[in-house]
Amino acid sequence: MERARAEHARPLARRPLVTLLTAAALAASGLTALTSAARAADADLARNGGFESALDGWTCTAGTTVTSPVHSGTAALKATPAGADNARCSQTVSVKPDSQYTLSGYVRGTYVYLGASGTGTTDVSTWAQSAPDWQQLTTTFRTGPSTSKVTIYTHGWYGTGAYHADDISLTGPGGETQQPPAVPGGLKTGSVTSSSVVLSWSPVPGATGYAVYRDGTRVSTVTGTSTTVSGLTPSTAYSFQVTAVNDAGESARSATVTATTAQRPDDGGGSSDLPGHALVGYLHASFANGSGYTRMADVPDSWDVIDLAFGEPTSVTSGDIRFERCPVAECPNVESDAEFKAAIKAKQAAGKKVLISIGGQNGQVQLTTTAARDTFVSSVSAIIDEYGLDGLDIDFEGHSLSLNADDTDFKNPKTPVIVNLISAVKTLKAKYGDGFVLTMAPETFFVQLGYQYYGTGKWGGQDPRAGAYLPVIHALRDDLTLLHVQDYNSGSIMGLDNQYHSMGGADFHIAMTDMLLTGFPVAGDANNVFPPLRPDQVAIGMPASTQAGNGHVSSAEVNKALNCLTKKTDCGSYATHGTWPDLRGLMTWSINWDRYANWEFQKNFDAYFG
């Protein structure tokens, strides 16, 4: 958190191999263009190739339809590659085995590709390096002896700007015609909690998946006939529908069922006795640095959650966490252990929460084994019990969390350091009960960067730490009191508007917080969405002063961010996806640095929410 700047290396992606087919190559391979008469007899098998029905029939990692420029009709595709995403749009088409096909389309832009995969023979693609105006691309292929489906696609190139495509056609003999599946029946609700609803329905013959809708908005796609819709707000009514999906399309929506989430228990998650808007701060309890030492008894009453920085491991993989108070040589005004413990009790009697924060910049923690997991539980418990603390703050930074190459689903993590951490925290929660306060302070690299990159990526080569906190947050979301991502010491991060946002003003805090409260597709996969957190679970992490870390903003910019997120005013150029008056509050590094800066951060918080 304080002692170093977060790295932000741009992940790498491998570029796909492009096959260029010339007329001579076609002739040499025995593939010849269809005659005009043959093409006239064949059907155009591409669905919505002119994009007149928006993206119906197409699956796009990034794309939309526009009314200008178009090659013909009233619409065309516009897609913008970003980062490791080449903005691919594709659809699967039924074809006949051992048959000849021509794929054609019109494109504009720099480096635009048109191709077919799954042909059963040689997959083909063609491309335009530079097409300032509409240019036709055409390629042909023959299906294999058992091929019944092929995927046609178009995509751009990394970092080269938007491309356009229109009038895409696949001509040749049609395969066995498939109809969209029937409407699912039997939709019903199961278990309902304060933040989730279980849904189930009857299977539909011929369906390859099901789309789930909440209040008319598609929120997930599943392959089975049940799902849990999470990230819901307590005491709120929701409506749900499902559709059945196959390669031919999507059915009409099912009958609607409704459910009202439960009221949050008075002691649930350790958060109910926090004020509606809370101020969270880290107290340098084991070191002083340039801000000086602040005694626990001298922390003003404005601070609702006080995180003791830091508990650190005896070695990276031991799981054995120790909390050593600042020595007199470094902190001449440090209080005695008895005075420190008495001050903690006094804070708690005044309604404040005092937590042990594990990690920080120097405290790398990797629970690679179950033995380390169990040692973590016992050693953290010993600290909590000795000082009578209210819970735990997870501030794992650096290389504490990363994902193995085969760990691609944040909902079902496989990596030991992830799985063991989740298990350890659940054990602590079970030991101390519902009043146990759990907070987390990840860096943006481990959370919001997951919108673009997750782990090593489908082609490998990315930083395995990218998005690595997401499985931890998701698995513990029902136990989580507060998530306060560090919106500082960060590189530029892409927001839900697909624009990069940088530190230095309200915009960064607005965009980063909107992602947590709206949810987002992980690594751009629309079928793998990280659900939103409740607004009462989210605080914004900011530096208390210019000395505390990169990314400090003035009080005026802090207030603009709060105004936008809670009132939808002062939003600037970023359009949020909601308004959240129940946003819990602010976190800062640190109480010591705010004292050093004459309590500017605290005073502004008190004035805003007072």
Coordinates of C-alpha atoms in Angstrom, one line a residue:
M1 CA 0.0 0.0 0.0
E2 CA 2.3 2.8 1.0
R3 CA 5.9 1.7 0.6
A4 CA 6.1 1.2 -3.2
R5 CA 4.4 2.1 -6.4
A6 CA 2.2 -0.6 -8.1
E7 CA 3.6 -2.0 -11.3
H8 CA 1.3 -1.8 -14.4
A9 CA 2.9 -3.7 -17.2
R10 CA 0.7 -4.0 -20.3
P11 CA 0.0 -7.7 -20.8
L12 CA 1.0 -9.2 -24.1
A13 CA -1.1 -11.2 -26.5
R14 CA 0.0 -13.4 -29.4
R15 CA -1.1 -12.5 -32.8
P16 CA -3.1 -15.0 -34.9
L17 CA -1.7 -16.6 -38.0
V18 CA -3.3 -15.2 -41.2
T19 CA -3.7 -17.3 -44.3
L20 CA -3.5 -15.4 -47.5
L21 CA -5.1 -17.2 -50.5
T22 CA -4.2 -16.0 -53.9
A23 CA -5.9 -17.1 -57.1
A24 CA -2.8 -19.1 -58.0
A25 CA -2.9 -20.8 -54.6
L26 CA -6.6 -21.7 -55.0
A27 CA -5.9 -23.2 -58.4
A28 CA -3.0 -25.2 -57.1
S29 CA -5.1 -26.6 -54.3
G30 CA -7.8 -27.7 -56.7
L31 CA -10.3 -25.1 -55.3
T32 CA -12.0 -23.1 -58.0
A33 CA -14.4 -20.2 -57.8
L34 CA -18.0 -21.0 -58.1
T35 CA -19.6 -20.1 -61.5
S36 CA -22.2 -17.4 -61.6
A37 CA -24.9 -20.0 -62.4
A38 CA -23.8 -22.1 -59.4
R39 CA -23.9 -19.1 -57.1
A40 CA -27.3 -18.2 -58.3
A41 CA -28.6 -21.6 -57.3
D42 CA -27.0 -21.5 -53.8
A43 CA -28.4 -19.7 -50.8
D44 CA -26.8 -17.0 -48.7
L45 CA -26.4 -18.8 -45.4
A46 CA -25.1 -15.8 -43.4
R47 CA -27.7 -14.5 -40.9
N48 CA -28.1 -10.8 -40.8
G49 CA -25.0 -10.3 -42.9
G50 CA -26.0 -6.6 -43.5
F51 CA -26.4 -5.9 -39.8
E52 CA -29.8 -4.5 -40.4
S53 CA -31.1 -6.2 -37.3
A54 CA -28.3 -4.9 -35.0
L55 CA -26.0 -7.8 -33.9
D56 CA -28.7 -10.5 -34.2
G57 CA -26.9 -13.8 -35.1
W58 CA -23.4 -12.4 -34.3
T59 CA -21.3 -12.8 -31.3
C60 CA -18.9 -9.9 -30.9
T61 CA -16.2 -9.2 -28.3
A62 CA -16.5 -5.5 -29.1
G63 CA -18.9 -4.1 -31.6
T64 CA -22.0 -2.2 -32.4
T65 CA -24.0 -1.1 -35.4
V66 CA -23.9 2.3 -37.0
T67 CA -26.0 4.1 -39.7
S68 CA -23.0 5.7 -41.3
P69 CA -20.9 4.7 -43.1
V70 CA -22.8 1.7 -44.7
H71 CA -22.1 -0.2 -47.9
S72 CA -25.8 -0.8 -48.5
G73 CA -29.0 -0.7 -46.5
T74 CA -29.3 1.2 -43.3
A75 CA -26.7 -0.3 -41.0
A76 CA -23.1 -1.7 -40.8
L77 CA -20.9 -3.1 -38.1
K78 CA -18.4 -1.0 -36.3
A79 CA -15.9 -2.7 -34.0
T80 CA -12.9 -1.3 -32.2
P81 CA -9.9 -3.5 -31.1
A82 CA -8.4 -2.7 -27.7
G83 CA -5.6 -4.2 -25.8
A84 CA -5.5 -8.0 -26.4
D85 CA -8.9 -8.0 -28.0
N86 CA -9.0 -7.8 -31.8
A87 CA -12.8 -7.1 -31.9
R88 CA -13.9 -10.3 -33.4
C89 CA -17.5 -10.8 -34.6
S90 CA -18.5 -14.4 -35.6
Q91 CA -21.5 -16.7 -36.2
T92 CA -21.8 -20.4 -36.7
V93 CA -23.6 -21.6 -39.9
S94 CA -25.0 -25.0 -40.9
V95 CA -23.4 -26.4 -44.1
K96 CA -23.2 -29.6 -46.0
P97 CA -20.2 -31.9 -45.9
D98 CA -17.8 -32.1 -48.9
S99 CA -19.3 -28.9 -50.5
Q100 CA -17.9 -25.7 -52.0
Y101 CA -18.6 -22.3 -50.4
T102 CA -17.7 -18.7 -51.1
L103 CA -17.4 -16.2 -48.2
S104 CA -17.6 -12.5 -49.2
G105 CA -18.0 -9.1 -47.4
Y106 CA -17.3 -5.5 -47.6
V107 CA -14.9 -3.8 -45.2
R108 CA -13.4 -0.4 -44.3
G109 CA -10.4 0.3 -42.1
T110 CA -6.8 -0.6 -41.4
Y111 CA -6.1 -4.4 -41.2
V112 CA -9.6 -6.0 -41.5
Y113 CA -9.9 -9.8 -41.7
L114 CA -12.7 -12.0 -43.1
G115 CA -12.4 -15.8 -42.6
A116 CA -13.9 -19.2 -41.8
S117 CA -12.9 -21.8 -39.3
G118 CA -14.0 -25.3 -38.5
T119 CA -14.2 -26.1 -42.2
G120 CA -12.9 -29.7 -41.8
T121 CA -10.3 -29.0 -44.5
T122 CA -8.1 -25.8 -44.6
D123 CA -9.5 -22.9 -42.6
V124 CA -9.2 -19.7 -44.7
S125 CA -9.0 -16.0 -44.2
T126 CA -8.4 -12.9 -46.3
W127 CA -7.6 -9.4 -45.3
A128 CA -7.3 -5.7 -46.3
Q129 CA -4.3 -3.9 -45.1
S130 CA -5.7 -0.5 -45.8
A131 CA -9.3 0.2 -47.0
P132 CA -10.1 3.9 -46.7
D133 CA -13.4 3.2 -48.5
W134 CA -15.5 0.0 -48.8
Q135 CA -13.5 -2.8 -50.3
Q136 CA -14.8 -6.4 -51.0
L137 CA -13.0 -9.4 -49.6
T138 CA -13.7 -12.8 -50.9
T139 CA -12.3 -16.3 -50.2
T140 CA -13.5 -19.9 -50.8
F141 CA -13.3 -23.2 -49.1
R142 CA -14.5 -26.8 -49.3
T143 CA -16.0 -28.5 -46.2
G144 CA -14.7 -31.8 -44.9
P145 CA -16.5 -35.1 -45.4
S146 CA -18.2 -34.8 -41.9
T147 CA -18.4 -31.1 -41.5
S148 CA -21.9 -29.8 -40.8
K149 CA -21.1 -26.4 -39.3
V150 CA -18.5 -23.7 -39.9
T151 CA -17.8 -20.4 -38.1
I152 CA -17.5 -17.3 -40.2
Y153 CA -15.9 -14.2 -38.7
T154 CA -14.4 -10.8 -39.1
H155 CA -12.0 -8.9 -36.9
G156 CA -9.5 -6.1 -36.8
W157 CA -6.0 -5.8 -35.5
Y158 CA -4.6 -4.8 -32.1
G159 CA -4.4 -1.1 -31.6
T160 CA -5.1 0.0 -35.2
G161 CA -8.5 1.7 -34.6
A162 CA -12.0 0.9 -35.5
Y163 CA -13.1 -1.1 -38.6
H164 CA -16.4 -1.5 -40.4
A165 CA -18.0 -4.5 -42.1
D166 CA -21.2 -4.9 -44.1
D167 CA -23.0 -7.2 -46.5
I168 CA -21.2 -10.4 -45.3
S169 CA -22.5 -13.5 -47.2
L170 CA -21.7 -17.2 -47.3
T171 CA -23.0 -18.8 -50.5
G172 CA -23.2 -22.5 -51.1
P173 CA -25.6 -25.4 -50.4
G174 CA -27.5 -25.0 -47.1
G175 CA -27.1 -27.5 -44.3
E176 CA -29.8 -29.1 -42.3
T177 CA -32.1 -26.2 -41.3
Q178 CA -32.2 -25.6 -37.5
Q179 CA -34.9 -23.7 -35.8
P180 CA -34.5 -21.7 -32.6
P181 CA -35.5 -23.7 -29.5
A182 CA -38.9 -23.6 -27.8
V183 CA -39.6 -21.2 -24.9
P184 CA -38.5 -22.7 -21.6
G185 CA -41.2 -23.6 -19.1
G186 CA -41.3 -24.3 -15.4
L187 CA -39.3 -21.2 -14.4
K188 CA -39.4 -21.0 -10.6
T189 CA -37.4 -19.4 -7.7
G190 CA -35.6 -21.4 -5.1
S191 CA -33.5 -20.2 -2.2
V192 CA -33.6 -16.4 -1.7
T193 CA -31.0 -14.5 0.4
S194 CA -30.4 -10.8 0.9
S195 CA -28.1 -10.7 -2.2
S196 CA -29.1 -13.7 -4.4
V197 CA -31.9 -15.7 -5.9
V198 CA -31.8 -19.3 -7.1
L199 CA -33.6 -20.0 -10.4
S200 CA -34.5 -23.3 -12.1
W201 CA -36.5 -24.3 -15.2
S202 CA -37.4 -27.3 -17.4
P203 CA -34.9 -28.4 -20.1
V204 CA -35.7 -27.5 -23.8
P205 CA -34.9 -30.1 -26.5
G206 CA -32.3 -28.8 -28.9
A207 CA -31.1 -26.0 -26.7
T208 CA -27.3 -25.5 -26.2
G209 CA -27.7 -22.9 -23.5
Y210 CA -30.0 -20.6 -21.7
A211 CA -30.0 -16.8 -21.2
V212 CA -31.1 -15.3 -17.9
Y213 CA -32.8 -11.9 -17.7
R214 CA -33.2 -9.8 -14.6
D215 CA -35.7 -6.9 -14.9
G216 CA -35.5 -7.2 -18.7
T217 CA -31.7 -7.1 -18.9
R218 CA -29.7 -10.1 -19.9
V219 CA -27.3 -10.9 -17.0
S220 CA -25.8 -14.3 -17.8
T221 CA -25.8 -17.4 -20.1
V222 CA -25.6 -20.9 -18.6
T223 CA -25.6 -24.4 -20.1
G224 CA -27.6 -26.1 -17.3
T225 CA -31.2 -25.5 -16.2
S226 CA -30.5 -23.7 -12.9
T227 CA -28.4 -20.7 -11.8
T228 CA -27.9 -18.3 -8.9
V229 CA -28.3 -14.6 -9.7
S230 CA -26.1 -12.8 -7.2
G231 CA -25.1 -9.2 -6.4
L232 CA -28.6 -8.2 -5.6
T233 CA -29.7 -5.5 -3.1
P234 CA -31.5 -6.5 0.1
S235 CA -35.2 -6.0 0.5
T236 CA -35.7 -5.4 -3.2
A237 CA -38.2 -6.9 -5.7
Y238 CA -36.8 -8.4 -8.9
S239 CA -38.4 -10.0 -12.0
F240 CA -36.7 -12.9 -13.9
Q241 CA -37.1 -14.6 -17.3
V242 CA -35.1 -17.1 -19.3
T243 CA -34.7 -18.0 -23.0
A244 CA -33.3 -21.1 -24.7
V245 CA -30.5 -20.7 -27.2
N246 CA -28.9 -22.7 -30.0
D247 CA -27.0 -22.0 -33.2
A248 CA -30.2 -20.9 -34.9
G249 CA -31.0 -18.2 -32.4
E250 CA -32.8 -17.4 -29.2
S251 CA -36.3 -18.3 -28.2
A252 CA -38.9 -15.9 -26.9
R253 CA -38.7 -15.1 -23.2
S254 CA -40.4 -17.3 -20.6
A255 CA -43.1 -16.4 -18.3
T256 CA -41.9 -14.0 -15.6
V257 CA -41.3 -14.9 -12.0
T258 CA -40.6 -12.5 -9.2
A259 CA -38.7 -12.6 -5.9
T260 CA -38.0 -10.1 -3.2
T261 CA -34.6 -10.4 -1.6
A262 CA -34.4 -10.8 2.2
Q263 CA -33.6 -8.0 4.6
R264 CA -30.0 -8.0 5.5
P265 CA -29.6 -9.5 9.0
D266 CA -28.9 -6.9 11.7
D267 CA -25.5 -8.5 12.3
G268 CA -24.8 -9.7 8.8
G269 CA -21.3 -9.3 7.5
G270 CA -20.2 -7.2 10.4
S271 CA -21.4 -4.0 8.5
S272 CA -24.9 -3.2 9.9
D273 CA -23.5 -1.3 12.9
L274 CA -21.3 0.9 10.7
P275 CA -22.7 4.3 10.0
G276 CA -24.4 4.7 6.6
H277 CA -21.4 6.6 5.4
A278 CA -18.1 5.4 6.9
L279 CA -14.5 6.7 6.9
V280 CA -11.8 4.0 6.8
G281 CA -8.1 4.7 7.5
Y282 CA -4.9 2.8 8.0
L283 CA -2.9 3.4 11.1
H284 CA 0.9 2.9 11.0
A285 CA 1.1 0.6 14.0
S286 CA 4.2 -1.2 13.2
F287 CA 6.4 1.5 11.7
A288 CA 6.5 5.3 11.5
N289 CA 8.0 6.5 8.1
G290 CA 7.9 10.2 7.3
S291 CA 4.5 10.8 8.7
G292 CA 5.4 10.1 12.3
Y293 CA 3.7 7.8 14.8
T294 CA 0.1 8.3 15.9
R295 CA -1.1 6.8 19.1
M296 CA -4.4 4.8 19.0
A297 CA -6.0 7.1 21.6
D298 CA -5.2 10.1 19.5
V299 CA -7.1 8.9 16.4
P300 CA -10.1 11.3 16.0
D301 CA -13.7 10.0 16.4
S302 CA -14.3 10.6 12.7
W303 CA -12.6 7.4 11.8
D304 CA -15.1 4.5 11.8
V305 CA -12.8 1.7 10.7
I306 CA -9.1 1.7 11.8
D307 CA -6.8 -0.8 10.0
L308 CA -3.7 -1.7 11.9
A309 CA -0.8 -1.7 9.4
F310 CA 0.5 -4.4 9.1
G311 CA 0.6 -8.0 10.0
E312 CA 3.4 -9.6 7.9
P313 CA 4.5 -13.3 7.4
T314 CA 7.7 -14.8 8.7
S315 CA 8.4 -15.9 5.1
V316 CA 6.4 -15.6 1.9
T317 CA 5.0 -19.1 1.9
S318 CA 4.8 -19.8 5.7
G319 CA 1.4 -18.4 6.3
D320 CA 2.6 -17.5 9.8
I321 CA 1.5 -13.9 10.3
R322 CA 3.1 -11.7 13.0
F323 CA 2.1 -8.3 14.2
E324 CA 5.0 -6.4 15.8
R325 CA 4.3 -2.9 17.2
C326 CA 6.5 -0.1 16.3
P327 CA 9.7 -0.1 18.4
V328 CA 10.6 2.8 20.7
A329 CA 13.8 3.5 18.6
E330 CA 11.6 4.3 15.6
C331 CA 8.6 5.6 17.4
P332 CA 9.7 7.5 20.5
N333 CA 6.1 8.3 21.5
V334 CA 4.7 4.8 21.1
E335 CA 2.4 3.7 23.9
S336 CA 2.7 0.5 25.9
D337 CA 0.9 -2.7 24.9
A338 CA -1.5 -2.1 27.8
E339 CA -2.3 1.4 26.7
F340 CA -2.7 0.3 23.1
K341 CA -5.2 -2.4 24.0
A342 CA -7.1 -0.1 26.3
A343 CA -7.3 2.5 23.5
I344 CA -8.7 -0.2 21.2
K345 CA -11.4 -1.1 23.7
A346 CA -12.3 2.6 24.0
K347 CA -12.6 3.0 20.3
Q348 CA -14.9 -0.1 20.1
A349 CA -17.0 1.2 23.0
A350 CA -17.5 4.3 20.8
G351 CA -18.8 2.1 17.9
K352 CA -15.5 2.0 15.9
K353 CA -14.1 -1.1 14.3
V354 CA -10.4 -2.0 14.7
L355 CA -8.9 -4.6 12.2
I356 CA -5.6 -6.2 11.6
S357 CA -4.5 -5.5 8.0
I358 CA -2.4 -8.3 6.5
G359 CA 0.1 -7.7 3.8
G360 CA 1.0 -4.3 2.5
Q361 CA 3.9 -3.6 0.1
N362 CA 6.4 -5.6 2.2
G363 CA 4.1 -8.4 3.4
Q364 CA 4.0 -10.9 0.5
V365 CA 1.7 -13.8 1.5
Q366 CA 1.4 -16.9 -0.7
L367 CA -0.7 -19.7 0.9
T368 CA 0.6 -22.4 -1.5
T369 CA -0.2 -25.3 0.7
T370 CA -3.0 -26.4 3.1
A371 CA -0.5 -26.3 5.9
A372 CA 0.2 -22.6 5.2
R373 CA -3.5 -22.0 5.1
D374 CA -4.0 -23.6 8.5
T375 CA -1.0 -21.7 9.9
F376 CA -2.5 -18.5 8.5
V377 CA -5.8 -19.1 10.3
S378 CA -4.2 -19.9 13.7
S379 CA -1.7 -17.0 13.6
V380 CA -4.3 -14.4 12.5
S381 CA -6.6 -15.7 15.2
A382 CA -3.9 -15.3 17.8
I383 CA -3.5 -11.6 16.8
I384 CA -7.2 -10.9 16.8
D385 CA -7.6 -12.6 20.2
E386 CA -4.6 -10.9 21.8
Y387 CA -5.7 -7.4 20.8
G388 CA -9.5 -8.0 20.9
L389 CA -9.9 -6.9 17.3
D390 CA -13.1 -6.9 15.2
G391 CA -11.8 -8.6 12.1
L392 CA -9.4 -8.7 9.2
D393 CA -8.4 -6.5 6.2
I394 CA -6.7 -8.3 3.3
D395 CA -4.2 -6.0 1.7
F396 CA -2.3 -8.5 -0.5
E397 CA -0.1 -6.7 -3.0
G398 CA 2.8 -7.4 -5.3
H399 CA 3.1 -11.1 -6.1
S400 CA 0.9 -12.5 -3.3
L401 CA -1.9 -13.4 -5.7
S402 CA -1.5 -14.7 -9.2
L403 CA -3.4 -17.3 -11.4
N404 CA -2.1 -20.5 -12.8
A405 CA -2.3 -20.8 -16.6
D406 CA -5.3 -23.2 -16.5
D407 CA -7.2 -21.0 -14.1
T408 CA -9.6 -19.2 -16.4
D409 CA -12.9 -19.0 -14.5
F410 CA -13.1 -16.6 -11.6
K411 CA -16.2 -18.4 -10.3
N412 CA -14.4 -21.7 -10.0
P413 CA -10.7 -20.9 -9.1
K414 CA -8.1 -23.7 -9.2
T415 CA -4.9 -21.9 -8.1
P416 CA -3.8 -23.0 -4.6
V417 CA -2.9 -19.5 -3.3
I418 CA -6.4 -18.3 -4.3
V419 CA -8.3 -21.4 -3.1
N420 CA -6.4 -21.5 0.2
L421 CA -7.0 -17.9 0.9
I422 CA -10.7 -18.2 0.4
S423 CA -10.8 -21.3 2.6
A424 CA -8.8 -19.5 5.3
V425 CA -11.1 -16.5 5.4
K426 CA -14.2 -18.6 5.5
T427 CA -12.8 -20.5 8.4
L428 CA -12.1 -17.3 10.3
K429 CA -15.6 -16.0 9.6
A430 CA -17.1 -19.2 10.9
K431 CA -15.0 -19.0 14.0
Y432 CA -15.9 -15.4 14.9
G433 CA -19.5 -15.3 13.6
D434 CA -21.5 -12.8 11.7
G435 CA -20.1 -9.9 13.6
F436 CA -16.7 -10.5 12.0
V437 CA -15.6 -7.5 9.9
L438 CA -14.0 -8.4 6.6
T439 CA -12.5 -5.7 4.3
M440 CA -10.2 -5.8 1.3
A441 CA -7.8 -3.3 -0.3
P442 CA -6.6 -4.6 -3.6
E443 CA -4.9 -2.5 -6.3
T444 CA -6.7 -1.7 -9.5
F445 CA -4.4 -4.2 -11.3
F446 CA -6.0 -7.1 -9.5
V447 CA -9.6 -6.0 -9.9
Q448 CA -10.7 -3.5 -12.6
L449 CA -7.9 -4.6 -15.0
G450 CA -9.8 -7.9 -15.1
Y451 CA -12.3 -6.2 -17.5
Q452 CA -9.5 -6.4 -20.2
Y453 CA -7.2 -9.2 -19.0
Y454 CA -7.6 -12.2 -16.7
G455 CA -4.5 -14.2 -15.8
T456 CA -2.2 -15.3 -18.5
G457 CA -5.0 -15.0 -21.2
K458 CA -6.2 -17.4 -23.8
W459 CA -3.0 -17.1 -25.8
G460 CA -0.7 -16.8 -22.8
G461 CA 1.9 -14.1 -22.3
Q462 CA -0.2 -11.9 -20.0
D463 CA 0.7 -11.0 -16.4
P464 CA -0.8 -13.9 -14.3
R465 CA -1.7 -11.4 -11.6
A466 CA -4.2 -9.5 -13.8
G467 CA -7.6 -9.7 -12.2
A468 CA -6.4 -12.2 -9.6
Y469 CA -8.5 -10.7 -6.7
L470 CA -11.8 -11.3 -8.6
P471 CA -12.2 -15.0 -7.5
V472 CA -11.5 -14.0 -3.9
I473 CA -14.0 -11.1 -3.9
H474 CA -16.6 -13.2 -5.6
A475 CA -16.3 -16.2 -3.3
L476 CA -16.4 -14.0 -0.2
R477 CA -19.0 -11.5 -1.4
D478 CA -21.6 -12.6 1.1
D479 CA -19.1 -12.3 3.9
L480 CA -17.5 -9.1 2.7
T481 CA -18.1 -5.9 4.8
L482 CA -16.2 -3.5 2.6
L483 CA -14.1 -3.5 -0.6
H484 CA -12.0 -0.4 -0.9
V485 CA -9.8 -0.7 -4.0
Q486 CA -6.7 1.4 -4.0
D487 CA -7.4 4.1 -6.6
Y488 CA -3.8 5.2 -6.4
N489 CA -0.3 4.2 -7.5
S490 CA -2.1 2.8 -10.5
G491 CA -1.5 2.8 -14.3
S492 CA -4.3 3.7 -16.7
I493 CA -7.3 1.4 -16.6
M494 CA -10.0 0.9 -19.2
G495 CA -13.5 1.6 -17.9
L496 CA -16.8 0.4 -19.0
D497 CA -16.9 3.1 -21.7
N498 CA -13.9 1.3 -23.3
Q499 CA -11.7 4.4 -22.7
Y500 CA -8.6 4.5 -20.6
H501 CA -8.8 6.5 -17.3
S502 CA -5.9 7.8 -15.4
M503 CA -5.3 9.1 -11.9
G504 CA -5.4 12.8 -11.1
G505 CA -9.1 13.8 -11.0
A506 CA -12.6 12.7 -10.1
D507 CA -13.0 10.9 -13.4
F508 CA -10.7 8.0 -12.3
H509 CA -12.6 7.4 -9.1
I510 CA -15.9 7.6 -10.9
A511 CA -15.0 5.1 -13.6
M512 CA -13.3 2.6 -11.3
T513 CA -16.2 2.7 -8.7
D514 CA -18.8 2.4 -11.4
M515 CA -17.3 -0.8 -12.5
L516 CA -17.7 -2.3 -9.0
L517 CA -21.3 -1.2 -8.7
T518 CA -22.3 -2.2 -12.2
G519 CA -20.3 -5.4 -12.7
F520 CA -18.3 -6.2 -15.8
P521 CA -17.5 -9.0 -18.3
V522 CA -14.2 -10.6 -17.3
A523 CA -11.6 -10.3 -20.1
G524 CA -14.4 -9.0 -22.3
D525 CA -16.4 -12.2 -22.2
A526 CA -20.1 -11.3 -22.1
N527 CA -20.9 -14.8 -20.8
N528 CA -18.6 -14.4 -17.8
V529 CA -19.7 -11.4 -15.9
F530 CA -18.4 -10.4 -12.5
P531 CA -21.6 -9.4 -10.7
P532 CA -21.9 -5.9 -9.0
L533 CA -21.3 -5.4 -5.3
R534 CA -23.9 -3.7 -3.1
P535 CA -23.2 0.0 -2.7
D536 CA -23.0 -0.4 1.1
Q537 CA -20.0 -2.8 0.5
V538 CA -18.0 -0.3 -1.5
A539 CA -15.7 2.6 -0.4
I540 CA -13.3 4.6 -2.6
G541 CA -9.6 4.3 -1.7
M542 CA -7.7 7.6 -2.0
P543 CA -4.3 9.0 -0.7
A544 CA -4.7 11.4 2.2
S545 CA -2.1 13.8 1.0
T546 CA 0.4 14.3 -1.8
Q547 CA 3.1 12.6 0.3
A548 CA 0.9 9.5 0.8
G549 CA 1.0 8.2 -2.8
N550 CA 0.6 8.9 -6.4
G551 CA -3.0 9.8 -7.4
H552 CA -3.9 12.3 -4.7
V553 CA -6.7 14.7 -5.6
S554 CA -8.0 17.8 -4.0
S555 CA -11.1 17.9 -1.8
A556 CA -13.0 19.5 -4.6
E557 CA -12.3 16.5 -6.9
V558 CA -13.2 14.1 -4.1
N559 CA -16.5 15.8 -3.8
K560 CA -17.1 15.7 -7.5
A561 CA -16.6 11.9 -7.4
L562 CA -19.1 11.5 -4.5
N563 CA -21.6 13.8 -6.2
C564 CA -21.5 11.8 -9.4
L565 CA -21.8 8.4 -7.8
T566 CA -24.4 9.3 -5.2
K567 CA -26.4 12.1 -6.9
K568 CA -25.5 11.8 -10.6
T569 CA -24.2 15.4 -10.7
D570 CA -20.6 16.6 -11.5
C571 CA -20.0 13.5 -13.6
G572 CA -18.0 15.1 -16.3
S573 CA -17.6 13.1 -19.5
Y574 CA -18.1 9.6 -17.9
A575 CA -21.7 8.3 -17.9
T576 CA -22.3 6.1 -14.8
H577 CA -24.6 3.1 -15.0
G578 CA -26.6 4.1 -11.9
T579 CA -26.9 6.3 -8.9
W580 CA -25.9 4.9 -5.5
P581 CA -26.8 7.1 -2.5
D582 CA -25.9 4.2 -0.2
L583 CA -22.2 4.1 -1.3
R584 CA -20.5 3.4 2.0
G585 CA -17.8 6.0 2.0
L586 CA -14.1 6.6 1.7
M587 CA -10.9 4.8 2.6
T588 CA -7.5 6.5 2.8
W589 CA -3.8 5.8 3.2
S590 CA -3.4 6.8 5.8
I591 CA -4.6 8.3 9.2
N592 CA -0.9 9.2 9.9
W593 CA -0.5 11.0 6.6
D594 CA -3.8 12.8 7.1
R595 CA -2.6 14.0 10.5
Y596 CA 0.6 15.2 8.8
A597 CA -1.6 17.2 6.3
N598 CA -3.6 18.8 9.1
W599 CA -6.5 16.3 8.8
E600 CA -7.6 17.7 5.4
F601 CA -9.1 14.4 4.2
Q602 CA -11.0 13.8 7.4
K603 CA -12.4 17.3 7.6
N604 CA -13.6 17.2 4.1
F605 CA -15.4 13.8 4.7
D606 CA -17.1 15.2 7.8
A607 CA -18.2 18.3 6.0
Y608 CA -19.6 16.3 3.0
F609 CA -21.5 13.8 5.0
G610 CA -22.2 15.9 8.1

